[in-house]
PDB file of C-alpha atoms in Angstrom:
ATOM      1  CA  LEU A   1      69.699 -20.891  76.967  1.00  0.00           C
ATOM      2  CA  PRO A   2      66.684 -20.566  74.667  1.00  0.00           C
ATOM      3  CA  SER A   3      64.246 -20.404  77.646  1.00  0.00           C
ATOM      4  CA  PHE A   4      63.969 -19.476  81.449  1.00  0.00           C
ATOM      5  CA  ALA A   5      61.779 -19.444  84.289  1.00  0.00           C
ATOM      6  CA  ASP A   6      60.416 -16.573  86.747  1.00  0.00           C
ATOM      7  CA  SER A   7      59.420 -17.824  89.828  1.00  0.00           C
ATOM      8  CA  GLY A   8      58.160 -21.068  88.159  1.00  0.00           C
ATOM      9  CA  GLU A   9      54.812 -19.115  87.153  1.00  0.00           C
ATOM     10  CA  LEU A  10      56.249 -18.034  83.730  1.00  0.00           C
ATOM     11  CA  TYR A  11      58.334 -19.428  80.759  1.00  0.00           C
ATOM     12  CA  ASP A  12      59.562 -17.611  77.767  1.00  0.00           C
ATOM     13  CA  VAL A  13      60.589 -19.424  74.760  1.00  0.00           C
ATOM     14  CA  VAL A  14      61.837 -18.785  71.520  1.00  0.00           C
ATOM     15  CA  LEU A  15      59.962 -20.811  68.665  1.00  0.00           C
ATOM     16  CA  GLN A  16      60.939 -21.824  65.212  1.00  0.00           C
ATOM     17  CA  GLU A  17      58.228 -21.111  62.837  1.00  0.00           C
ATOM     18  CA  GLN A  18      57.901 -23.833  60.110  1.00  0.00           C
ATOM     19  CA  PRO A  19      55.233 -25.163  57.690  1.00  0.00           C
ATOM     20  CA  SER A  20      53.502 -28.151  58.867  1.00  0.00           C
ATOM     21  CA  SER A  21      53.905 -31.604  57.680  1.00  0.00           C
ATOM     22  CA  ASP A  22      51.435 -34.249  58.559  1.00  0.00           C
ATOM     23  CA  PRO A  23      53.020 -37.847  57.897  1.00  0.00           C
ATOM     24  CA  ASP A  24      49.604 -39.358  58.167  1.00  0.00           C
ATOM     25  CA  GLU A  25      48.227 -37.277  55.374  1.00  0.00           C
ATOM     26  CA  ASP A  26      48.613 -38.143  52.026  1.00  0.00           C
ATOM     27  CA  SER A  27      48.864 -34.764  50.051  1.00  0.00           C
ATOM     28  CA  GLU A  28      49.148 -34.025  46.477  1.00  0.00           C
ATOM     29  CA  GLU A  29      50.106 -30.433  47.371  1.00  0.00           C
ATOM     30  CA  ILE A  30      53.145 -29.073  45.445  1.00  0.00           C
ATOM     31  CA  PHE A  31      55.611 -26.769  47.361  1.00  0.00           C
ATOM     32  CA  GLU A  32      57.484 -24.433  45.223  1.00  0.00           C
ATOM     33  CA  ILE A  33      61.166 -24.400  45.882  1.00  0.00           C
ATOM     34  CA  PRO A  34      62.842 -21.005  46.093  1.00  0.00           C
ATOM     35  CA  ASP A  35      65.770 -20.446  43.825  1.00  0.00           C
ATOM     36  CA  VAL A  36      69.154 -21.313  45.137  1.00  0.00           C
ATOM     37  CA  GLY A  37      70.478 -18.698  47.632  1.00  0.00           C
ATOM     38  CA  ARG A  38      66.920 -17.350  48.321  1.00  0.00           C
ATOM     39  CA  ARG A  39      65.960 -19.807  51.190  1.00  0.00           C
ATOM     40  CA  MET A  40      64.550 -17.890  54.241  1.00  0.00           C
ATOM     41  CA  PRO A  41      65.763 -19.487  57.562  1.00  0.00           C
ATOM     42  CA  ALA A  42      62.609 -20.460  59.950  1.00  0.00           C
ATOM     43  CA  ARG A  43      61.552 -17.355  61.721  1.00  0.00           C
ATOM     44  CA  ARG A  44      61.846 -17.145  65.332  1.00  0.00           C
ATOM     45  CA  VAL A  45      58.794 -16.076  67.340  1.00  0.00           C
ATOM     46  CA  MET A  46      58.479 -15.462  71.123  1.00  0.00           C
ATOM     47  CA  CYS A  47      56.376 -17.514  73.238  1.00  0.00           C
ATOM     48  CA  GLU A  48      55.253 -16.754  76.909  1.00  0.00           C
ATOM     49  CA  ILE A  49      53.686 -19.644  78.796  1.00  0.00           C
ATOM     50  CA  SER A  50      52.146 -18.868  82.243  1.00  0.00           C
ATOM     51  CA  ARG A  51      49.503 -20.106  84.509  1.00  0.00           C
ATOM     52  CA  GLU A  52      47.322 -17.131  84.447  1.00  0.00           C
ATOM     53  CA  ASN A  53      47.413 -16.300  80.663  1.00  0.00           C
ATOM     54  CA  GLY A  54      48.066 -19.708  78.862  1.00  0.00           C
ATOM     55  CA  VAL A  55      50.088 -19.815  75.716  1.00  0.00           C
ATOM     56  CA  SER A  56      50.662 -16.494  74.306  1.00  0.00           C
ATOM     57  CA  ILE A  57      52.647 -16.449  70.974  1.00  0.00           C
ATOM     58  CA  ALA A  58      53.731 -13.057  69.626  1.00  0.00           C
ATOM     59  CA  ARG A  59      52.076 -13.187  66.181  1.00  0.00           C
ATOM     60  CA  SER A  60      48.461 -12.218  65.817  1.00  0.00           C
ATOM     61  CA  GLY A  61      45.953 -14.816  65.920  1.00  0.00           C
ATOM     62  CA  VAL A  62      48.321 -18.049  66.461  1.00  0.00           C
ATOM     63  CA  SER A  63      47.578 -18.738  69.798  1.00  0.00           C
ATOM     64  CA  GLY A  64      43.723 -19.273  68.836  1.00  0.00           C
ATOM     65  CA  SER A  65      44.470 -21.270  66.057  1.00  0.00           C
ATOM     66  CA  ILE A  66      46.691 -24.199  67.831  1.00  0.00           C
ATOM     67  CA  VAL A  67      45.502 -27.508  67.360  1.00  0.00           C
ATOM     68  CA  SER A  68      47.747 -29.581  69.125  1.00  0.00           C
ATOM     69  CA  TYR A  69      50.296 -28.954  71.978  1.00  0.00           C
ATOM     70  CA  GLU A  70      53.133 -31.459  72.384  1.00  0.00           C
ATOM     71  CA  VAL A  71      56.013 -31.913  74.631  1.00  0.00           C
ATOM     72  CA  TYR A  72      59.176 -34.066  73.665  1.00  0.00           C
ATOM     73  CA  GLU A  73      62.070 -35.374  74.943  1.00  0.00           C
ATOM     74  CA  PRO A  74      65.345 -33.808  73.616  1.00  0.00           C
ATOM     75  CA  ALA A  75      66.135 -36.902  71.851  1.00  0.00           C
ATOM     76  CA  GLY A  76      62.675 -36.861  70.165  1.00  0.00           C
ATOM     77  CA  GLY A  77      60.655 -39.228  72.464  1.00  0.00           C
ATOM     78  CA  CYS A  78      56.934 -38.152  72.554  1.00  0.00           C
ATOM     79  CA  VAL A  79      56.138 -37.093  76.195  1.00  0.00           C
ATOM     80  CA  ALA A  80      52.406 -36.003  75.944  1.00  0.00           C
ATOM     81  CA  VAL A  81      50.242 -34.417  73.331  1.00  0.00           C
ATOM     82  CA  PHE A  82      47.174 -32.328  74.172  1.00  0.00           C
ATOM     83  CA  ALA A  83      44.262 -30.972  72.214  1.00  0.00           C
ATOM     84  CA  ASP A  84      43.339 -28.538  74.993  1.00  0.00           C
ATOM     85  CA  GLU A  85      45.724 -25.540  76.141  1.00  0.00           C
ATOM     86  CA  GLN A  86      44.310 -25.656  79.818  1.00  0.00           C
ATOM     87  CA  ASP A  87      45.498 -29.541  79.934  1.00  0.00           C
ATOM     88  CA  PHE A  88      48.942 -28.406  78.480  1.00  0.00           C
ATOM     89  CA  ILE A  89      49.367 -25.781  80.846  1.00  0.00           C
ATOM     90  CA  ASP A  90      48.458 -27.999  83.686  1.00  0.00           C
ATOM     91  CA  PHE A  91      51.002 -30.689  82.560  1.00  0.00           C
ATOM     92  CA  ILE A  92      53.851 -27.779  82.198  1.00  0.00           C
ATOM     93  CA  PHE A  93      53.268 -26.721  85.971  1.00  0.00           C
ATOM     94  CA  SER A  94      52.741 -29.993  87.267  1.00  0.00           C
ATOM     95  CA  GLY A  95      55.843 -30.419  88.783  1.00  0.00           C
ATOM     96  CA  ILE A  96      57.913 -32.285  85.747  1.00  0.00           C
ATOM     97  CA  ALA A  97      61.532 -31.356  85.487  1.00  0.00           C
ATOM     98  CA  GLY A  98      64.070 -31.133  82.887  1.00  0.00           C
ATOM     99  CA  GLU A  99      64.687 -29.968  79.258  1.00  0.00           C
ATOM    100  CA  PHE A 100      61.760 -30.577  76.785  1.00  0.00           C
ATOM    101  CA  GLN A 101      61.069 -29.707  73.260  1.00  0.00           C
ATOM    102  CA  ILE A 102      57.449 -28.138  72.777  1.00  0.00           C
ATOM    103  CA  ARG A 103      55.546 -28.117  69.524  1.00  0.00           C
ATOM    104  CA  PHE A 104      52.349 -26.095  68.710  1.00  0.00           C
ATOM    105  CA  ARG A 105      50.915 -27.044  65.540  1.00  0.00           C
ATOM    106  CA  THR A 106      48.039 -25.178  63.566  1.00  0.00           C
ATOM    107  CA  ASP A 107      46.436 -26.286  60.533  1.00  0.00           C
ATOM    108  CA  CYS A 108      49.302 -25.044  58.243  1.00  0.00           C
ATOM    109  CA  THR A 109      52.245 -24.012  60.658  1.00  0.00           C
ATOM    110  CA  SER A 110      54.461 -25.898  63.326  1.00  0.00           C
ATOM    111  CA  TYR A 111      55.893 -23.767  66.040  1.00  0.00           C
ATOM    112  CA  SER A 112      58.751 -25.573  68.307  1.00  0.00           C
ATOM    113  CA  GLY A 113      61.213 -24.743  70.889  1.00  0.00           C
ATOM    114  CA  TYR A 114      62.930 -25.887  73.954  1.00  0.00           C
ATOM    115  CA  ILE A 115      62.065 -25.135  77.517  1.00  0.00           C
ATOM    116  CA  GLU A 116      63.915 -25.931  80.921  1.00  0.00           C
ATOM    117  CA  LEU A 117      61.258 -26.951  83.476  1.00  0.00           C
TER     118      LEU A 117
END
């Protein structure tokens, strides 16, 4: 499984790093498409979610630049969106149960992974 729990106090999650796309934003930005055969897979990034330390992403500066903390059902339905890290932590440790996709968005990158609560 991509995540596991230690005594309900700590969750380790493997996240996929991808460029953020905001469907509400009408952007004129042009993205270069790499030559055929040179595409890189999404980077895997380790994340730790704990009551004590909040969200810790194993990439320098990422945790401090998160603008939204999102929780989705595996089928894609949005469960909750938070702008505040503590509200997200409180929700994760509120007693909800099941498998969820979590997404952390920064201004230019999205990190997503699955967590079993």
